[in-house]
PDB file of C-alpha atoms in Angstrom:
ATOM      1  CA  UNK A 180     111.415  91.145 110.616  1.00 93.00           C
ATOM      2  CA  UNK A 181     110.325  94.681 111.471  1.00 95.00           C
ATOM      3  CA  UNK A 182     107.676  96.658 113.357  1.00 97.00           C
ATOM      4  CA  UNK A 183     106.480 100.272 113.258  1.00 96.00           C
ATOM      5  CA  UNK A 184     103.916 102.384 115.148  1.00 97.00           C
ATOM      6  CA  UNK A 185     101.709 104.996 113.524  1.00 96.00           C
ATOM      7  CA  UNK A 186     102.498 108.586 114.502  1.00 92.00           C
ATOM      8  CA  UNK A 187      99.640 108.671 117.035  1.00 93.00           C
ATOM      9  CA  UNK A 188     100.530 105.282 118.513  1.00 95.00           C
ATOM     10  CA  UNK A 189      97.157 103.750 117.707  1.00 96.00           C
ATOM     11  CA  UNK A 190      98.372 100.986 115.372  1.00 97.00           C
ATOM     12  CA  UNK A 191     101.432  98.761 115.165  1.00 97.00           C
ATOM     13  CA  UNK A 192     102.492  97.146 111.880  1.00 97.00           C
ATOM     14  CA  UNK A 193     104.376  93.877 112.317  1.00 98.00           C
ATOM     15  CA  UNK A 194     106.234  92.082 109.529  1.00 97.00           C
ATOM     16  CA  UNK A 195     106.903  88.410 110.267  1.00 96.00           C
ATOM     17  CA  UNK A 196     109.127  85.966 108.416  1.00 93.00           C
ATOM     18  CA  UNK A 197     107.789  82.461 107.835  1.00 90.00           C
ATOM     19  CA  UNK A 198     109.887  79.403 107.085  1.00 89.00           C
ATOM     20  CA  UNK A 199     109.169  77.614 103.823  1.00 83.00           C
ATOM     21  CA  UNK A 200     106.475  74.944 104.018  1.00 75.00           C
ATOM     22  CA  UNK A 201     108.676  72.501 102.083  1.00 73.00           C
ATOM     23  CA  UNK A 202     112.347  71.999 101.303  1.00 75.00           C
ATOM     24  CA  UNK A 203     111.788  73.342  97.791  1.00 75.00           C
ATOM     25  CA  UNK A 204     109.859  76.390  98.966  1.00 79.00           C
ATOM     26  CA  UNK A 205     111.002  79.865  99.983  1.00 84.00           C
ATOM     27  CA  UNK A 206     110.577  81.843 103.193  1.00 87.00           C
ATOM     28  CA  UNK A 207     107.651  84.259 103.054  1.00 90.00           C
ATOM     29  CA  UNK A 208     106.451  87.288 104.984  1.00 94.00           C
ATOM     30  CA  UNK A 209     103.132  88.068 106.629  1.00 95.00           C
ATOM     31  CA  UNK A 210     101.972  91.523 107.643  1.00 97.00           C
ATOM     32  CA  UNK A 211      99.817  92.116 110.714  1.00 97.00           C
ATOM     33  CA  UNK A 212      98.267  95.266 112.160  1.00 97.00           C
ATOM     34  CA  UNK A 213      97.719  95.546 115.913  1.00 97.00           C
ATOM     35  CA  UNK A 214      94.947  98.008 116.801  1.00 96.00           C
ATOM     36  CA  UNK A 215      95.818  99.258 120.279  1.00 95.00           C
ATOM     37  CA  UNK A 216      92.360 100.698 120.965  1.00 93.00           C
ATOM     38  CA  UNK A 217      90.390  97.623 119.921  1.00 93.00           C
ATOM     39  CA  UNK A 218      93.146  95.265 121.104  1.00 95.00           C
ATOM     40  CA  UNK A 219      92.759  93.335 117.861  1.00 95.00           C
ATOM     41  CA  UNK A 220      95.349  91.777 115.557  1.00 96.00           C
ATOM     42  CA  UNK A 221      94.501  91.645 111.847  1.00 96.00           C
ATOM     43  CA  UNK A 222      96.475  90.015 109.061  1.00 96.00           C
ATOM     44  CA  UNK A 223      96.874  92.077 105.894  1.00 96.00           C
ATOM     45  CA  UNK A 224      96.866  90.276 102.533  1.00 94.00           C
ATOM     46  CA  UNK A 225      99.113  92.332 100.215  1.00 93.00           C
ATOM     47  CA  UNK A 226      98.407  92.056  96.498  1.00 90.00           C
ATOM     48  CA  UNK A 227     102.150  91.468  95.981  1.00 91.00           C
ATOM     49  CA  UNK A 228     104.660  89.749  98.303  1.00 92.00           C
ATOM     50  CA  UNK A 229     106.590  91.949 100.738  1.00 95.00           C
ATOM     51  CA  UNK A 230     110.354  91.389 100.677  1.00 94.00           C
ATOM     52  CA  UNK A 231     112.012  89.615 103.599  1.00 92.00           C
ATOM     53  CA  UNK A 232     114.397  92.566 103.942  1.00 92.00           C
ATOM     54  CA  UNK A 233     111.662  95.215 103.773  1.00 94.00           C
ATOM     55  CA  UNK A 234     111.377  97.989 106.305  1.00 93.00           C
ATOM     56  CA  UNK A 235     108.050  99.386 107.549  1.00 95.00           C
ATOM     57  CA  UNK A 236     107.283 103.112 107.565  1.00 94.00           C
ATOM     58  CA  UNK A 237     103.828 104.633 108.100  1.00 95.00           C
ATOM     59  CA  UNK A 238     102.712 107.743 106.310  1.00 93.00           C
ATOM     60  CA  UNK A 239     102.065 110.584 108.817  1.00 92.00           C
ATOM     61  CA  UNK A 240      98.273 110.109 108.641  1.00 92.00           C
ATOM     62  CA  UNK A 241      98.551 106.381 109.346  1.00 93.00           C
ATOM     63  CA  UNK A 242      96.676 105.530 106.156  1.00 94.00           C
ATOM     64  CA  UNK A 243      99.448 103.666 104.328  1.00 95.00           C
ATOM     65  CA  UNK A 244     102.766 101.897 104.739  1.00 96.00           C
ATOM     66  CA  UNK A 245     105.918 102.271 102.665  1.00 95.00           C
ATOM     67  CA  UNK A 246     107.351  98.792 102.023  1.00 96.00           C
ATOM     68  CA  UNK A 247     109.736  96.924  99.733  1.00 95.00           C
ATOM     69  CA  UNK A 248     108.449  94.235  97.359  1.00 95.00           C
ATOM     70  CA  UNK A 249     110.382  91.388  95.790  1.00 91.00           C
ATOM     71  CA  UNK A 250     109.417  89.129  92.915  1.00 87.00           C
ATOM     72  CA  UNK A 251     109.573  85.421  93.809  1.00 84.00           C
ATOM     73  CA  UNK A 252     111.284  84.725  90.479  1.00 88.00           C
ATOM     74  CA  UNK A 253     114.345  86.587  91.768  1.00 88.00           C
ATOM     75  CA  UNK A 254     114.581  84.170  94.696  1.00 86.00           C
ATOM     76  CA  UNK A 255     114.361  81.203  92.326  1.00 87.00           C
ATOM     77  CA  UNK A 256     117.172  82.622  90.226  1.00 90.00           C
ATOM     78  CA  UNK A 257     119.293  83.192  93.344  1.00 88.00           C
ATOM     79  CA  UNK A 258     118.712  79.635  94.541  1.00 87.00           C
ATOM     80  CA  UNK A 259     119.706  78.209  91.155  1.00 88.00           C
ATOM     81  CA  UNK A 260     122.890  80.295  91.205  1.00 86.00           C
ATOM     82  CA  UNK A 261     123.681  79.122  94.743  1.00 87.00           C
ATOM     83  CA  UNK A 262     123.230  75.490  93.751  1.00 86.00           C
ATOM     84  CA  UNK A 263     125.452  75.934  90.727  1.00 84.00           C
ATOM     85  CA  UNK A 264     128.175  77.478  92.884  1.00 84.00           C
ATOM     86  CA  UNK A 265     127.990  74.821  95.595  1.00 86.00           C
ATOM     87  CA  UNK A 266     127.021  71.655  93.744  1.00 85.00           C
ATOM     88  CA  UNK A 267     128.549  72.050  90.307  1.00 74.00           C
ATOM     89  CA  UNK A 268     131.400  69.635  89.465  1.00 77.00           C
ATOM     90  CA  UNK A 269     133.758  72.432  88.410  1.00 74.00           C
ATOM     91  CA  UNK A 270     133.477  76.097  89.416  1.00 74.00           C
ATOM     92  CA  UNK A 271     135.778  78.689  87.866  1.00 76.00           C
ATOM     93  CA  UNK A 272     136.005  82.287  89.081  1.00 74.00           C
ATOM     94  CA  UNK A 273     137.770  84.758  86.816  1.00 74.00           C
ATOM     95  CA  UNK A 274     138.900  88.235  87.802  1.00 73.00           C
ATOM     96  CA  UNK A 275     138.298  89.293  84.190  1.00 79.00           C
ATOM     97  CA  UNK A 276     134.550  89.132  84.892  1.00 80.00           C
ATOM     98  CA  UNK A 277     133.011  92.306  86.385  1.00 81.00           C
ATOM     99  CA  UNK A 278     131.823  90.526  89.534  1.00 81.00           C
ATOM    100  CA  UNK A 279     132.842  87.483  91.503  1.00 80.00           C
ATOM    101  CA  UNK A 280     129.855  85.127  91.499  1.00 83.00           C
ATOM    102  CA  UNK A 281     129.533  85.154  95.291  1.00 79.00           C
ATOM    103  CA  UNK A 282     129.647  88.939  95.380  1.00 79.00           C
ATOM    104  CA  UNK A 283     126.956  89.196  92.694  1.00 82.00           C
ATOM    105  CA  UNK A 284     124.781  86.647  94.490  1.00 84.00           C
ATOM    106  CA  UNK A 285     125.019  88.621  97.721  1.00 84.00           C
ATOM    107  CA  UNK A 286     124.032  91.838  95.946  1.00 85.00           C
ATOM    108  CA  UNK A 287     120.984  90.184  94.386  1.00 88.00           C
ATOM    109  CA  UNK A 288     119.065  90.484  97.680  1.00 89.00           C
ATOM    110  CA  UNK A 289     118.989  94.258  97.176  1.00 90.00           C
ATOM    111  CA  UNK A 290     116.842  94.017  94.044  1.00 93.00           C
ATOM    112  CA  UNK A 291     113.496  95.374  95.265  1.00 94.00           C
ATOM    113  CA  UNK A 292     110.586  97.640  94.378  1.00 94.00           C
ATOM    114  CA  UNK A 293     109.470 100.358  96.804  1.00 95.00           C
ATOM    115  CA  UNK A 294     105.698 100.724  97.081  1.00 94.00           C
ATOM    116  CA  UNK A 295     102.843 102.229  99.086  1.00 95.00           C
ATOM    117  CA  UNK A 296     100.597  99.650 100.746  1.00 96.00           C
ATOM    118  CA  UNK A 297      97.005 100.265 101.835  1.00 96.00           C
ATOM    119  CA  UNK A 298      96.502  98.107 104.980  1.00 95.00           C
ATOM    120  CA  UNK A 299      92.732  98.234 104.608  1.00 93.00           C
ATOM    121  CA  UNK A 300      92.639  96.629 101.144  1.00 94.00           C
ATOM    122  CA  UNK A 301      96.132  95.151 100.752  1.00 94.00           C
ATOM    123  CA  UNK A 302      96.600  97.092  97.511  1.00 94.00           C
ATOM    124  CA  UNK A 303     100.168  98.080  96.697  1.00 94.00           C
ATOM    125  CA  UNK A 304     101.099 100.993  94.447  1.00 93.00           C
ATOM    126  CA  UNK A 305     104.714 101.075  93.174  1.00 92.00           C
ATOM    127  CA  UNK A 306     106.631 104.259  93.939  1.00 92.00           C
ATOM    128  CA  UNK A 307     110.143 103.346  92.829  1.00 90.00           C
ATOM    129  CA  UNK A 308     110.602 100.735  90.085  1.00 91.00           C
ATOM    130  CA  UNK A 309     112.652  97.613  90.676  1.00 92.00           C
ATOM    131  CA  UNK A 310     116.280  98.370  91.308  1.00 92.00           C
ATOM    132  CA  UNK A 311     119.201  97.410  93.486  1.00 93.00           C
ATOM    133  CA  UNK A 312     118.240  99.316  96.644  1.00 93.00           C
ATOM    134  CA  UNK A 313     120.856  99.288  99.414  1.00 92.00           C
ATOM    135  CA  UNK A 314     118.690 101.263 101.860  1.00 92.00           C
ATOM    136  CA  UNK A 315     115.882 103.805 101.997  1.00 92.00           C
ATOM    137  CA  UNK A 316     114.544 106.265 104.573  1.00 92.00           C
ATOM    138  CA  UNK A 317     111.116 107.924 104.623  1.00 92.00           C
ATOM    139  CA  UNK A 318     111.130 111.575 105.711  1.00 92.00           C
ATOM    140  CA  UNK A 319     109.340 112.554 108.894  1.00 91.00           C
ATOM    141  CA  UNK A 320     106.608 114.474 107.056  1.00 91.00           C
ATOM    142  CA  UNK A 321     106.052 111.553 104.654  1.00 91.00           C
ATOM    143  CA  UNK A 322     106.382 113.658 101.514  1.00 92.00           C
ATOM    144  CA  UNK A 323     109.569 112.042 100.217  1.00 94.00           C
ATOM    145  CA  UNK A 324     112.213 109.445 100.898  1.00 93.00           C
ATOM    146  CA  UNK A 325     115.936 109.213 100.329  1.00 95.00           C
ATOM    147  CA  UNK A 326     117.363 106.117  98.689  1.00 95.00           C
ATOM    148  CA  UNK A 327     120.821 104.580  98.472  1.00 95.00           C
ATOM    149  CA  UNK A 328     120.928 102.757  95.129  1.00 95.00           C
ATOM    150  CA  UNK A 329     123.725 100.265  94.450  1.00 93.00           C
ATOM    151  CA  UNK A 330     125.439 101.239  91.189  1.00 93.00           C
ATOM    152  CA  UNK A 331     128.611  99.185  91.736  1.00 89.00           C
ATOM    153  CA  UNK A 332     130.185  98.270  88.396  1.00 85.00           C
ATOM    154  CA  UNK A 333     132.543  95.507  89.547  1.00 84.00           C
ATOM    155  CA  UNK A 334     133.832  93.627  92.562  1.00 77.00           C
ATOM    156  CA  UNK A 335     136.182  95.714  94.686  1.00 76.00           C
ATOM    157  CA  UNK A 336     139.087  93.385  95.485  1.00 72.00           C
ATOM    158  CA  UNK A 337     140.377  95.778  98.152  1.00 72.00           C
ATOM    159  CA  UNK A 338     137.040  95.617  99.969  1.00 67.00           C
ATOM    160  CA  UNK A 339     134.992  92.556  99.026  1.00 62.00           C
ATOM    161  CA  UNK A 340     131.348  93.483  99.325  1.00 63.00           C
ATOM    162  CA  UNK A 341     132.169  97.175  99.045  1.00 76.00           C
ATOM    163  CA  UNK A 342     129.361  99.140  97.454  1.00 85.00           C
ATOM    164  CA  UNK A 343     129.137 102.289  95.343  1.00 90.00           C
ATOM    165  CA  UNK A 344     125.817 104.029  95.965  1.00 93.00           C
ATOM    166  CA  UNK A 345     123.978 106.926  94.362  1.00 95.00           C
ATOM    167  CA  UNK A 346     121.979 109.003  96.845  1.00 95.00           C
ATOM    168  CA  UNK A 347     118.543 109.808  95.416  1.00 94.00           C
ATOM    169  CA  UNK A 348     115.522 111.876  96.422  1.00 95.00           C
ATOM    170  CA  UNK A 349     112.110 110.349  95.631  1.00 93.00           C
ATOM    171  CA  UNK A 350     108.838 112.292  95.849  1.00 92.00           C
ATOM    172  CA  UNK A 351     106.319 109.892  97.423  1.00 90.00           C
ATOM    173  CA  UNK A 352     103.337 111.592  95.778  1.00 86.00           C
ATOM    174  CA  UNK A 353     104.563 111.653  92.201  1.00 87.00           C
ATOM    175  CA  UNK A 354     107.329 109.046  92.219  1.00 85.00           C
ATOM    176  CA  UNK A 355     109.654 111.614  90.648  1.00 89.00           C
ATOM    177  CA  UNK A 356     113.287 111.035  91.605  1.00 90.00           C
ATOM    178  CA  UNK A 357     116.449 113.092  91.349  1.00 92.00           C
ATOM    179  CA  UNK A 358     120.105 112.489  92.091  1.00 93.00           C
ATOM    180  CA  UNK A 359     121.471 114.191  95.200  1.00 93.00           C
ATOM    181  CA  UNK A 360     124.988 112.759  95.280  1.00 92.00           C
ATOM    182  CA  UNK A 361     126.590 110.448  92.694  1.00 93.00           C
ATOM    183  CA  UNK A 362     128.526 107.413  93.882  1.00 93.00           C
ATOM    184  CA  UNK A 363     131.886 108.940  92.942  1.00 92.00           C
ATOM    185  CA  UNK A 364     131.267 111.858  95.354  1.00 91.00           C
ATOM    186  CA  UNK A 365     129.578 109.748  98.034  1.00 91.00           C
ATOM    187  CA  UNK A 366     132.279 107.081  98.267  1.00 88.00           C
ATOM    188  CA  UNK A 367     133.933 107.016 101.693  1.00 87.00           C
ATOM    189  CA  UNK A 368     131.542 109.547 103.229  1.00 91.00           C
ATOM    190  CA  UNK A 369     129.432 109.115 106.366  1.00 93.00           C
ATOM    191  CA  UNK A 370     126.241 111.168 106.193  1.00 95.00           C
ATOM    192  CA  UNK A 371     124.592 112.680 109.286  1.00 95.00           C
ATOM    193  CA  UNK A 372     120.938 113.595 108.810  1.00 95.00           C
ATOM    194  CA  UNK A 373     118.698 116.101 110.564  1.00 95.00           C
ATOM    195  CA  UNK A 374     115.639 114.622 112.289  1.00 93.00           C
ATOM    196  CA  UNK A 375     113.291 115.759 109.508  1.00 92.00           C
ATOM    197  CA  UNK A 376     115.441 114.073 106.841  1.00 92.00           C
ATOM    198  CA  UNK A 377     115.816 117.239 104.790  1.00 93.00           C
ATOM    199  CA  UNK A 378     119.466 118.109 105.427  1.00 95.00           C
ATOM    200  CA  UNK A 379     122.627 116.067 105.738  1.00 95.00           C
ATOM    201  CA  UNK A 380     126.211 116.849 106.712  1.00 96.00           C
ATOM    202  CA  UNK A 381     129.502 115.157 105.972  1.00 94.00           C
ATOM    203  CA  UNK A 382     133.235 115.698 106.369  1.00 94.00           C
ATOM    204  CA  UNK A 383     135.520 115.579 103.334  1.00 90.00           C
ATOM    205  CA  UNK A 384     139.210 116.468 103.021  1.00 87.00           C
ATOM    206  CA  UNK A 385     139.215 118.431 106.261  1.00 87.00           C
ATOM    207  CA  UNK A 386     136.051 120.435 105.555  1.00 90.00           C
ATOM    208  CA  UNK A 387     132.517 120.099 106.929  1.00 94.00           C
ATOM    209  CA  UNK A 388     129.729 120.323 104.338  1.00 94.00           C
ATOM    210  CA  UNK A 389     125.946 120.543 104.566  1.00 94.00           C
ATOM    211  CA  UNK A 390     123.422 119.937 101.792  1.00 93.00           C
ATOM    212  CA  UNK A 391     119.638 119.854 101.585  1.00 93.00           C
ATOM    213  CA  UNK A 392     117.379 117.542  99.596  1.00 92.00           C
ATOM    214  CA  UNK A 393     115.852 120.571  97.888  1.00 85.00           C
ATOM    215  CA  UNK A 394     118.694 120.334  95.403  1.00 72.00           C
ATOM    216  CA  UNK A 395     121.048 123.130  96.407  1.00 76.00           C
ATOM    217  CA  UNK A 396     124.780 122.455  96.145  1.00 84.00           C
ATOM    218  CA  UNK A 397     126.756 121.363  99.177  1.00 88.00           C
ATOM    219  CA  UNK A 398     127.942 124.295 101.313  1.00 90.00           C
ATOM    220  CA  UNK A 399     131.157 124.310 103.327  1.00 91.00           C
ATOM    221  CA  UNK A 400     130.889 125.441 106.956  1.00 90.00           C
ATOM    222  CA  UNK A 401     134.608 125.503 107.594  1.00 87.00           C
ATOM    223  CA  UNK A 402     137.638 127.216 106.041  1.00 83.00           C
ATOM    224  CA  UNK A 403     139.597 125.203 103.528  1.00 78.00           C
ATOM    225  CA  UNK A 404     142.563 123.420 105.100  1.00 75.00           C
ATOM    226  CA  UNK A 405     145.865 125.073 104.384  1.00 75.00           C
ATOM    227  CA  UNK A 406     148.135 123.207 101.958  1.00 73.00           C
ATOM    228  CA  UNK A 407     150.686 120.989 103.675  1.00 65.00           C
TER     229      UNK A 407
END
């Protein structure tokens, strides 16, 4: 599912997906650490299951991994919903409901918890509580991460599967989070990040803006377009 080297290249974390052992079971993940110096592969036993759609990111010192966790009960709920939608005698979809059932089912895979995992003991420590996480990126220095959190209120019939995301900053030491850009301002933007993950740029209405994760307001680098 994913793989990541430590900063010094001494260890490789490998996340594997395993098919369910039975027709009623669910796919699972296993985490392995390859020690390049000892040429040894060790399986890590996390205290909580790692999500199938988790990424792997080492802390700069190579002592821990940042991963996504997912409660097995969420998968059971999703399977029951899928069976209802595909096997029920009568299925009715109403546009008066906030979400189409298929759209809501698809979004359910984003419900995850972000945590720090100690490969030596398998202990996981939650950093960000369970939420609908579209994506997350750990900064190069390992002190924080940026998170796209799905805050979509209803199905977008102009773009099925379209997502409204808040951009958040999360301190990996304290777990404190703050909002960098709300979904209403982020919608339709493509962010370009610096290598250290501390600054991003975007174009909007003919202007080029830059903003840092430190919390300062976006700054325009270009003159305002003249009115048409």
